Amino acid sequence: MEPLRTPIVLACVGVYMLSCIVVGAWAMRRTHSAKDFFVAGRDLGVMVTALAVFSSTLSGFGFVGGPGLVYSLGMSSIWMIIASSIGYALSFFLLGKRIRLFAELRDSVSLPDAVAARYRSEAARFLTALAILLGVMGYLATQILAMATVLQSVLTRTDTFSQISLGACVTLSCAVLVFYSVAGGIIASVYTDMLQGAVMVVAALMVLIAAILAVDGGVPAIVDIIAADDREAANPWGTLGMLGTLSWYFVFALGGAGQPHVVTKLMMNRRVEDARHILPVSILGYSVSALLWISIGLTMRALVLSGGHPELPGADAAAAEFLQHYAHPLLAGVVFAGLFAAIMSTADAFLNIGAAAVIHDIPRALGSTAIKPERELFWARVATAVTAVAAAVFAMYSHYENQRLVALLGAFGWGTFAAALVPTVAIGFNWKRASARAACVAIVSSLVINLAIELFKLRLPFGINGGAASLAVSLTLFFCVSFMGPPPPIDPDVEAVMDL
Amino acid sequence: MCLVVALCASLPEPPNAMGVAHPVHATLRKGGPEGRHAGVLALGWAFGVLQIAFFVGLLVLGTRSKLGNRGAMVRVLPGALVYLATWTALVLAYAHARGRWLGFPPATAIMLVGLWPAPLVFVALYMRGFRSLVYGPDEARAFKAIMARQREAAPARKP
């Protein structure tokens, strides 16, 4: 079956892409309004929402960067994964009920809508939308670049496409993404997420078995090899050290409640009560999928250390090398499809909230009524396509001209969203004392601190993560500014919902 | 927590505080001697305890509207104690335990099968106690009433 490896991988990826197109075409028929396009008419079932929540959280980073980090740093990055259990619990305790009620109360179609309702502040709406838009451009460009790079690595193994350019791969992969995101909006996004989540879980379970079998003696032998070379790499803090890994735990546990593409999904379930079932399914799906991250990283580290596999060209090649050399062709096909699933499930969610920021949130914050509600669906589709094209152009420009650009805006990722939106949304939606000024200060400080850390390449002592420091500072500012002023006025209906 | 981070900044960093380059493999890092944590182990434990306390405080914040501060705290407390005990056991195992548990160094085993699932106590609480802790029939009725008042109010409010 080995000679058929490339055709099998291509077939799996092809079937997956085709499924996304079919879902997109189906979802288009169910999308009749901007409310359908952005929040799926708030009519999603438990399984769809749960799988959408976890698959949006696990981006291409989990399938490429994650195994690379475990390979390079040992156990350190596993703290990002184990943070998921408390992270999801925090998100649901703080927002599972609250954000769903706010969304219904004010007919919100986006997170900035809910922020504006809570704080009675267009400035808070604008800053939330701006933070989302900046983060979306960076995240989306990174995802598009990752998707194109993976597609290129698959296609160049064939005779026909051996010379295919990165630009052509960006166009090909974006075409599918844009089609279903434009046609079906968030409905296509969440139903493809469901498919993507299922593919990721299956891929992760199969990889776990293959990874254990790749080294004689299984898990104990893998750990023995790693510990014999460096005991610390097998210890819980890995090579990064205790304080560095704990800072990752902090930002990944708490930061989940500030990821707009994930939090927005909590506005879409049919009934408030569904949250109690969505939470365990999301945690289970994420935890199982993350086994791929752990198992490939540890196995490749053990194989390289024991001389069973040559040195990798780079840490991020760990997953690709594993699939190429230690996975059955069928498994490789499923995992490559899973990889596209991971990337596209995050990218489509970002496209949707980015489009909402462009046509809905920022214009409203600036007082514009240029887009009539009945034309919002049309402009939502236009904005989705334009956002995708802009991110693709940005990704290509950055790749060829200035590689720091994507990294710079990519840094406006998890940590920035966490520092900006955990205080504003996760805490502010539950704490009446929180003021609009405090929310604005938290958002601005998160943007400034994260940009400064990336721009000036600031290094914190003991490997403490910049996003964690920024989150700690923005939380402190949020509480201080809130306490410094008088209790803020809250609309009676919003206050009544906060009392529930 | 900011104080802990500031304290860290004031401590001298050992050369391998964040690991060192692997002498043979360019794509790998090494942690080096375990002694690198001698000066920060207690601080690290405190950092973890503060994180857990903050997380638990937020869980209380998310449920207090229905039960009040005290009621919410009582419901969350058992999970908090499990979480805290697991974290403390992990740090102690790192400092003192040797050998292998489940094929891993003891502290790593506690991290994977203890600390990772420990917050599932809160998840179980959320699932089983949803009606009494988060959103029950009384809240649903109250929300319907709010929505009814909202509809009656004219003109309809836009988001």
XYZ file of C-alpha atoms in Angstrom:
659
model
C 0.000 0.000 0.000
C 3.056 2.240 0.436
C 3.265 3.268 -3.268
C -0.318 4.494 -2.966
C 0.446 6.741 0.036
C 0.218 10.024 -1.888
C -2.950 9.146 -3.856
C -4.608 7.955 -0.621
C -3.693 11.168 1.199
C -4.954 13.230 -1.748
C -8.177 11.236 -1.885
C -8.827 11.741 1.847
C -8.142 15.475 1.587
C -10.290 15.651 -1.578
C -13.242 13.872 0.066
C -12.963 16.165 3.065
C -12.902 19.326 0.902
C -15.863 18.064 -1.114
C -17.801 17.442 2.104
C -17.166 21.043 3.151
C -18.506 22.298 -0.186
C -21.628 20.128 0.123
C -22.245 21.401 3.674
C -21.730 24.978 2.443
C -24.296 24.529 -0.341
C -26.784 22.969 2.106
C -26.240 25.718 4.686
C -26.815 28.432 2.073
C -30.455 27.307 1.831
C -30.878 27.714 5.587
C -29.322 31.180 5.752
C -31.994 33.841 5.301
C -30.832 36.726 7.484
C -27.817 38.305 9.147
C -28.938 36.619 12.370
C -28.715 33.238 10.619
C -25.371 34.219 9.097
C -23.742 35.295 12.366
C -25.432 33.314 15.152
C -27.195 30.492 13.266
C -30.578 31.849 14.322
C -29.677 30.745 17.889
C -31.042 27.331 17.005
C -28.138 24.901 17.277
C -28.400 21.541 19.003
C -26.120 20.214 21.730
C -23.772 18.093 19.610
C -23.331 20.694 16.883
C -22.509 23.437 19.371
C -20.236 21.203 21.466
C -18.202 20.006 18.481
C -18.068 23.543 17.076
C -16.776 24.875 20.399
C -13.935 22.385 20.688
C -12.932 22.270 17.011
C -12.771 26.085 16.885
C -10.476 26.028 19.906
C -8.061 23.511 18.400
C -6.508 25.236 15.397
C -3.791 24.065 13.029
C -1.382 24.961 15.813
C -2.545 21.906 17.749
C -1.742 19.599 14.841
C 1.538 21.180 13.697
C 2.971 23.595 16.274
C 1.806 21.551 19.272
C 3.635 18.310 18.441
C 6.644 20.449 17.497
C 6.658 22.089 20.937
C 6.455 18.737 22.752
C 9.221 17.398 20.519
C 11.423 20.397 21.221
C 10.601 21.202 24.875
C 9.451 17.882 26.328
C 6.495 18.107 28.722
C 6.351 21.930 28.900
C 3.672 22.593 26.288
C 1.407 19.846 27.651
C 0.341 22.448 30.215
C -1.478 24.240 27.389
C -3.564 21.085 26.949
C -4.222 20.198 30.572
C -5.428 23.777 31.086
C -8.403 22.885 28.885
C -10.385 21.141 31.632
C -10.465 24.141 33.984
C -10.538 26.479 30.960
C -13.782 25.070 29.579
C -15.251 24.935 33.097
C -14.471 28.646 33.559
C -15.931 29.562 30.170
C -19.195 27.778 30.884
C -19.558 28.859 34.510
C -18.967 32.483 33.549
C -20.596 32.677 30.137
C -22.622 29.548 29.332
C -25.795 31.097 30.712
C -24.997 34.790 30.737
C -23.970 35.371 27.129
C -26.831 33.264 25.798
C -29.339 35.327 27.804
C -27.775 38.623 26.706
C -27.897 37.494 23.079
C -31.608 36.701 23.304
C -32.421 39.785 25.354
C -30.901 42.255 22.903
C -31.018 40.106 19.767
C -27.212 40.334 19.581
C -25.468 38.904 16.544
C -21.889 39.386 17.755
C -19.812 39.638 20.882
C -19.332 43.448 20.557
C -23.148 43.734 20.431
C -23.358 42.054 23.826
C -20.498 44.207 25.160
C -22.276 47.387 24.038
C -25.492 46.235 25.724
C -23.759 45.353 28.985
C -21.708 48.551 29.300
C -23.999 51.014 27.461
C -20.867 52.067 25.643
C -20.155 52.398 21.938
C -16.468 52.914 22.792
C -16.373 49.481 24.431
C -18.134 48.025 21.380
C -15.635 49.696 19.033
C -12.559 48.571 20.985
C -13.857 45.008 21.273
C -14.499 44.922 17.521
C -11.085 46.445 16.817
C -9.284 43.881 18.995
C -11.230 41.135 17.252
C -10.440 42.506 13.791
C -6.705 42.856 14.477
C -6.546 39.388 15.996
C -8.581 37.917 13.166
C -6.250 39.274 10.470
C -3.191 37.799 12.179
C -4.787 34.500 13.119
C -6.467 34.101 9.745
C -3.301 34.891 7.794
C -1.416 32.323 9.881
C -4.113 29.689 9.303
C -4.223 30.386 5.551
C -0.450 30.153 5.299
C -0.459 26.898 7.279
C -3.233 25.461 5.105
C -1.417 26.379 1.891
C 1.908 25.007 3.162
C 0.319 21.657 4.059
C -1.491 21.479 0.710
C 1.744 22.269 -1.123
C 3.595 19.525 0.790
C 0.925 17.017 -0.268
C 0.636 18.134 -3.909
C 4.362 18.396 -4.636
C 4.670 14.644 -4.021
C 2.652 14.064 -7.206
C 4.097 14.241 -10.721
C 1.389 16.593 -11.977
C 1.720 19.211 -9.251
C 5.377 18.787 -8.309
C 6.089 22.469 -9.121
C 2.919 23.999 -7.694
C 3.501 27.384 -6.094
C 2.485 28.488 -2.616
C 0.265 31.155 -4.185
C -1.670 28.529 -6.135
C -2.105 26.512 -2.932
C -3.371 29.611 -1.088
C -5.914 30.140 -3.888
C -7.019 26.498 -3.918
C -7.445 26.103 -0.181
C -9.025 29.533 0.279
C -11.520 28.846 -2.503
C -13.118 26.025 -0.501
C -12.992 27.981 2.754
C -14.470 31.110 1.185
C -17.167 29.165 -0.648
C -18.721 27.571 2.375
C -18.111 30.550 4.679
C -19.696 33.001 2.235
C -22.532 30.739 1.202
C -23.596 29.380 4.539
C -22.068 31.764 7.092
C -21.916 30.429 10.629
C -24.379 27.626 9.831
C -21.923 26.183 7.311
C -19.129 26.905 9.742
C -20.637 24.999 12.672
C -21.804 22.049 10.604
C -18.400 21.746 8.944
C -16.973 22.134 12.459
C -18.995 19.094 13.453
C -17.527 17.126 10.572
C -14.093 18.556 11.303
C -14.351 17.746 15.016
C -15.285 14.138 14.253
C -12.357 13.798 11.836
C -9.975 15.240 14.453
C -11.112 12.827 17.169
C -10.765 9.787 14.902
C -7.370 10.973 13.642
C -6.085 11.588 17.173
C -7.118 8.160 18.454
C -5.492 6.415 15.513
C -2.318 8.468 15.840
C -2.088 7.678 19.539
C -2.024 3.955 18.788
C 0.463 4.374 15.931
C 2.732 6.540 18.078
C 2.824 4.037 20.930
C 3.608 1.238 18.468
C 6.366 3.240 16.766
C 8.770 2.649 19.676
C 9.417 -0.862 21.032
C 8.189 -0.962 24.615
C 5.516 1.693 24.167
C 5.005 4.630 26.536
C 7.450 3.471 29.285
C 10.215 3.045 26.695
C 9.494 6.469 25.189
C 9.683 8.105 28.619
C 12.839 6.139 29.524
C 14.634 7.328 26.388
C 13.633 10.970 26.995
C 14.497 10.845 30.722
C 17.835 9.125 30.097
C 18.887 12.025 27.895
C 17.436 14.735 30.148
C 15.369 13.957 33.242
C 13.845 17.430 33.212
C 12.365 16.928 29.744
C 10.257 14.058 31.149
C 9.385 15.932 34.337
C 6.194 18.009 34.416
C 7.785 21.365 33.661
C 9.742 20.065 30.656
C 12.769 22.031 29.537
C 11.089 25.452 29.829
C 10.914 25.353 33.624
C 8.245 25.655 36.284
C 7.315 29.354 36.119
C 7.218 29.445 32.333
C 4.915 26.434 32.112
C 2.689 27.760 34.895
C 2.313 31.034 33.009
C 1.154 29.012 29.992
C -1.340 27.220 32.237
C -2.661 30.572 33.445
C -3.133 32.141 30.036
C -4.554 29.011 28.403
C -6.916 28.170 31.287
C -8.322 31.634 31.736
C -7.847 32.756 28.146
C -10.408 30.297 26.793
C -13.172 32.514 28.162
C -11.812 35.402 26.074
C -11.553 33.756 22.656
C -14.228 35.512 20.587
C -14.544 32.751 17.985
C -15.277 30.253 20.776
C -17.317 32.442 23.114
C -19.600 33.535 20.250
C -20.631 29.884 19.816
C -22.175 30.022 23.309
C -24.705 32.527 21.916
C -25.968 30.037 19.352
C -27.430 27.080 21.245
C -31.171 26.572 21.118
C -31.835 26.515 24.870
C -29.897 27.937 27.798
C -30.133 24.532 29.502
C -28.155 22.926 26.664
C -24.964 24.384 28.144
C -24.864 21.629 30.778
C -24.476 18.994 28.055
C -22.298 21.046 25.703
C -19.571 21.451 28.341
C -18.619 17.768 28.853
C -18.789 16.955 25.147
C -16.501 19.890 24.327
C -13.951 18.886 26.976
C -13.986 15.265 25.881
C -13.557 16.149 22.200
C -10.720 18.554 22.886
C -8.908 16.209 25.268
C -9.055 13.265 22.875
C -7.935 15.382 19.915
C -5.047 16.788 21.923
C -3.665 13.274 22.402
C -2.295 13.659 18.868
C -0.324 16.691 20.027
C 1.221 14.802 22.963
C 1.806 11.422 21.354
C 3.515 12.613 18.160
C 5.750 15.051 20.041
C 6.984 12.570 22.636
C 7.428 9.727 20.133
C 9.449 11.818 17.685
C 11.663 13.148 20.505
C 12.351 9.580 21.662
C 12.994 8.364 18.117
C 15.463 11.167 17.344
C 17.258 10.781 20.693
C 17.577 7.018 20.273
C 18.908 7.365 16.723
C 15.829 5.628 15.330
C 15.054 8.669 13.205
C 17.363 11.329 11.759
C 17.377 14.864 13.174
C 14.337 16.817 11.993
C 14.777 19.882 9.751
C 12.760 21.859 12.295
C 10.557 21.190 15.311
C 7.382 21.916 13.333
C 8.237 19.031 10.995
C 7.544 16.501 13.773
C 3.955 15.750 12.708
C 4.734 15.565 8.982
C 7.758 13.286 9.535
C 5.748 11.019 11.818
C 2.947 10.694 9.288
C 5.393 10.091 6.471
C 7.396 7.362 8.201
C 5.334 5.785 10.995
C 1.700 6.051 9.954
C -0.177 3.675 7.666
C -1.105 5.500 4.426
C -4.787 5.417 5.338
C -4.042 6.900 8.741
C -1.844 9.535 7.114
C -4.771 10.392 4.844
C -7.190 10.742 7.763
C -4.715 12.841 9.745
C -4.005 15.149 6.803
C -7.755 15.611 6.445
C -7.844 16.196 10.221
C -5.133 18.796 9.862
C -7.130 20.694 7.236
C -10.152 20.292 9.487
C -8.319 21.832 12.434
C -7.103 24.775 10.372
C -10.361 25.419 8.532
C -12.590 25.080 11.606
C -10.699 27.918 13.247
C -10.357 29.961 10.062
C -14.076 29.875 9.252
C -14.948 30.995 12.780
C -12.525 33.908 12.488
C -13.870 34.837 9.064
C -17.359 35.037 10.511
C -16.529 37.218 13.515
C -14.204 39.346 11.346
C -17.017 39.987 8.883
C -19.347 40.879 11.762
C -16.794 43.375 13.051
C -16.474 44.991 9.603
C -20.108 45.344 8.577
C -21.959 45.329 11.860
C -19.932 46.283 14.923
C -17.536 49.001 13.791
C -20.137 50.914 11.717
C -22.613 50.820 14.626
C -19.984 51.916 17.099
C -19.239 54.884 14.827
C -22.926 55.716 14.592
C -23.292 54.726 10.962
C -26.611 53.388 9.704
C -25.432 53.069 6.121
C -26.201 49.344 6.022
C -29.902 48.696 6.379
C -30.790 45.570 8.424
C -32.416 43.930 5.390
C -29.185 44.325 3.387
C -26.940 43.059 6.170
C -26.906 39.463 4.882
C -25.658 40.572 1.467
C -22.960 42.760 2.965
C -22.032 40.032 5.453
C -21.252 37.747 2.525
C -19.270 40.474 0.777
C -17.346 41.238 3.973
C -16.554 37.542 4.507
C -15.098 37.238 1.010
C -13.165 40.502 1.316
C -11.781 39.552 4.748
C -10.586 36.193 3.411
C -8.956 37.769 0.356
C -7.313 40.470 2.482
C -5.949 37.871 4.907
C -4.679 35.725 2.022
C -2.952 38.703 0.372
C -1.516 39.711 3.731
C -0.276 36.160 4.319
C 1.415 36.015 0.911
C 2.943 39.488 1.242
C 4.252 38.606 4.653
C 5.623 35.278 3.454
C 7.592 36.809 0.600
C 8.370 40.327 1.832
C 8.292 40.576 5.608
C 7.865 37.387 7.594
C 7.556 39.299 10.865
C 4.225 40.812 9.870
C 2.171 37.663 10.308
C 4.091 36.776 13.451
C 3.413 40.260 14.755
C -0.308 40.107 14.201
C -0.292 36.409 15.062
C 0.841 37.526 18.497
C -2.531 39.273 18.648
C -3.798 35.794 19.111
C -4.696 33.857 22.197
C -2.883 36.116 24.675
C -4.327 39.371 23.342
C -7.863 38.048 23.174
C -7.406 36.675 26.684
C -6.092 39.946 28.114
C -8.684 42.060 26.292
C -11.822 39.977 26.631
C -11.522 37.938 29.835
C -11.955 41.053 31.997
C -14.413 42.756 29.653
C -16.618 39.802 28.844
C -16.055 36.873 31.203
C -15.829 38.981 34.369
C -17.714 42.115 33.330
C -20.822 40.152 32.296
C -21.031 38.740 35.827
C -19.889 41.702 37.905
C -22.067 44.804 38.035
C -19.290 46.982 39.441
C -17.317 46.648 36.178
C -17.401 49.917 34.256
C -17.158 50.755 30.576
C -14.015 52.746 31.263
C -12.405 49.707 32.924
C -13.342 47.550 29.940
C -11.803 50.070 27.519
C -8.639 50.325 29.624
C -8.312 46.507 29.743
C -8.696 46.202 25.971
C -6.269 49.024 25.166
C -3.679 47.740 27.654
C -3.843 44.249 26.171
C -3.288 45.586 22.652
C -0.421 47.854 23.715
C 1.374 45.348 25.962
C 1.157 42.430 23.547
C 2.255 44.586 20.621
C 5.180 45.971 22.649
C 6.295 42.489 23.729
C 6.294 41.273 20.139
C 7.662 44.455 18.564
C 10.558 44.901 20.975
C 11.047 41.153 21.494
C 10.802 41.595 25.250
C 11.780 38.531 27.265
C 10.323 38.032 30.710
C 12.319 36.261 33.442
C 12.024 32.477 33.860
C 10.266 32.182 30.507
C 7.076 33.771 31.792
C 4.707 34.092 28.863
C 4.058 37.640 27.628
C 0.360 36.902 27.161
C 0.130 35.785 30.796
C 1.811 38.959 32.013
C -0.462 41.049 29.814
C -3.513 39.186 31.157
C -2.411 39.756 34.762
C -1.881 43.483 34.076
C -5.175 43.962 32.236
C -7.069 42.166 35.027
C -5.409 44.364 37.636
C -6.223 47.525 35.673
C -9.797 46.344 35.121
C -10.439 45.834 38.827
C -8.619 49.016 39.884
C -10.382 51.292 37.371
C -13.760 49.743 38.208
C -13.279 50.326 41.937
C -11.949 53.839 41.438
C -15.159 55.142 39.871
C -18.776 55.115 41.069
C -20.904 52.020 40.296
C -21.765 52.292 36.600
C -25.324 52.659 35.341
C -26.718 49.474 33.791
C -29.883 49.212 31.685
C -32.675 47.717 33.827
C -33.246 44.727 31.530
C -29.526 43.930 31.410
C -29.278 44.280 35.179
C -32.244 41.959 35.595
C -30.519 39.342 33.455
C -27.312 39.765 35.458
C -29.338 38.973 38.583
C -30.518 35.635 37.188
C -0.265 37.109 41.090
C 1.333 40.266 39.736
C 3.352 40.288 42.951
C 4.580 36.740 42.343
C 5.591 37.658 38.801
C 7.370 40.756 40.138
C 9.130 38.615 42.755
C 10.309 36.268 40.006
C 11.796 39.206 38.157
C 13.836 40.100 41.222
C 15.352 36.617 41.608
C 18.649 35.663 39.962
C 18.008 33.347 37.012
C 20.140 30.178 36.807
C 21.679 29.738 33.334
C 19.312 26.863 32.542
C 16.186 28.502 34.012
C 14.453 28.166 30.644
C 16.500 25.206 29.443
C 19.573 25.140 27.240
C 20.295 24.103 23.667
C 20.751 20.354 23.241
C 24.439 19.593 22.673
C 23.738 17.044 19.901
C 20.353 17.828 18.382
C 19.826 21.385 17.179
C 16.023 21.135 17.181
C 15.809 19.996 20.821
C 16.214 21.762 24.160
C 17.404 20.327 27.452
C 16.326 21.244 30.968
C 19.629 20.370 32.601
C 20.076 19.689 36.326
C 16.902 19.699 38.442
C 18.540 22.080 40.905
C 17.452 24.963 38.685
C 14.108 24.976 40.487
C 15.543 24.985 44.018
C 15.064 28.718 44.456
C 11.648 29.007 42.807
C 9.820 25.838 43.796
C 7.985 27.491 46.725
C 7.262 30.562 44.608
C 5.998 28.335 41.810
C 3.766 26.448 44.246
C 2.375 29.777 45.461
C 1.830 30.900 41.858
C -0.178 27.713 41.272
C -2.192 28.153 44.481
C -3.029 31.748 43.551
C -4.129 30.656 40.096
C -6.380 27.972 41.572
C -7.797 30.445 44.094
C -8.491 32.937 41.296
C -10.124 30.295 39.093
C -12.297 29.108 41.962
C -13.214 32.718 42.731
C -14.353 33.120 39.124
C -16.417 29.932 39.328
C -18.115 31.428 42.382
C -18.629 34.697 40.491
C -20.366 32.731 37.731
C -22.814 31.090 40.118
C -23.327 33.572 42.922
C -26.260 35.379 41.291
C -28.392 32.333 42.065
C -26.910 31.084 45.317
C -25.197 34.117 46.808
C -21.492 34.238 47.595
C -21.653 31.851 50.521
C -23.900 29.284 48.856
C -21.816 29.237 45.689
C -18.601 28.912 47.672
C -19.919 25.940 49.645
C -20.856 24.126 46.431
C -17.510 24.799 44.771
C -15.346 24.135 47.835
C -14.971 20.307 47.561
C -13.726 20.627 43.984
C -11.383 23.411 45.017
C -9.867 21.239 47.734
C -9.357 18.330 45.324
C -7.749 20.705 42.821
C -5.471 22.242 45.446
C -4.475 18.886 46.928
C -3.593 17.514 43.485
C -1.482 20.556 42.721
C 0.351 20.301 46.036
C 0.925 16.557 45.513
C 2.418 17.314 42.093
C 4.911 19.798 43.509
C 5.834 17.477 46.386
C 6.266 14.550 44.004
C 8.559 16.656 41.827
C 10.681 17.551 44.833
C 10.822 14.158 46.548
C 9.438 11.182 44.597
C 11.596 9.113 42.261
C 10.943 6.049 40.105
C 8.025 5.594 37.708
C 4.241 5.753 38.105
C 2.226 4.580 35.113
C 5.437 4.719 33.117
C 6.077 8.405 33.887
C 8.065 10.237 36.570
C 5.649 10.528 39.546
C 5.085 14.272 39.197
C 4.359 13.928 35.474
C 1.936 11.084 36.172
C 0.101 13.299 38.699
C -0.023 16.084 36.127
C -1.539 13.816 33.470
C -3.968 11.706 35.502
C -4.501 14.060 38.462
C -4.260 17.739 37.630
C -5.691 17.437 34.108
C -8.937 15.745 35.231
C -9.182 17.422 38.670
C -11.416 20.279 37.401
C -13.874 17.680 36.127
C -15.324 17.890 39.645
C -16.552 21.362 38.653
C -17.819 20.020 35.338
C -19.795 17.338 37.183
C -21.155 20.030 39.495
C -22.221 22.127 36.494
C -23.943 19.188 34.855
C -25.652 17.684 37.880
C -26.393 20.907 39.697
C -27.326 23.025 36.692
C -30.866 23.718 37.815
C -30.026 24.540 41.396
C -26.700 26.222 40.688
C -26.962 27.947 37.320
C -30.364 28.143 35.669
C -33.534 26.518 36.930
C -37.262 26.876 36.238
C -37.473 30.013 38.409
C -34.819 31.766 36.352
C -36.427 30.612 33.114
C -39.740 32.114 34.255
C -38.063 35.327 35.337
C -36.289 35.596 31.995
C -39.555 35.075 30.116
C -41.059 37.912 32.139
C -38.106 40.176 31.284
C -38.525 39.337 27.611
C -42.263 40.016 27.805
C -41.606 43.441 29.348
C -39.010 44.024 26.648
C -41.525 43.292 23.902
C -44.093 45.588 25.447
C -41.634 48.448 25.612
C -41.811 50.569 22.490
C -40.044 51.245 20.280
C -38.236 47.906 20.062
C -34.616 48.291 21.150
C -32.014 47.426 18.587
C -28.715 45.742 19.533
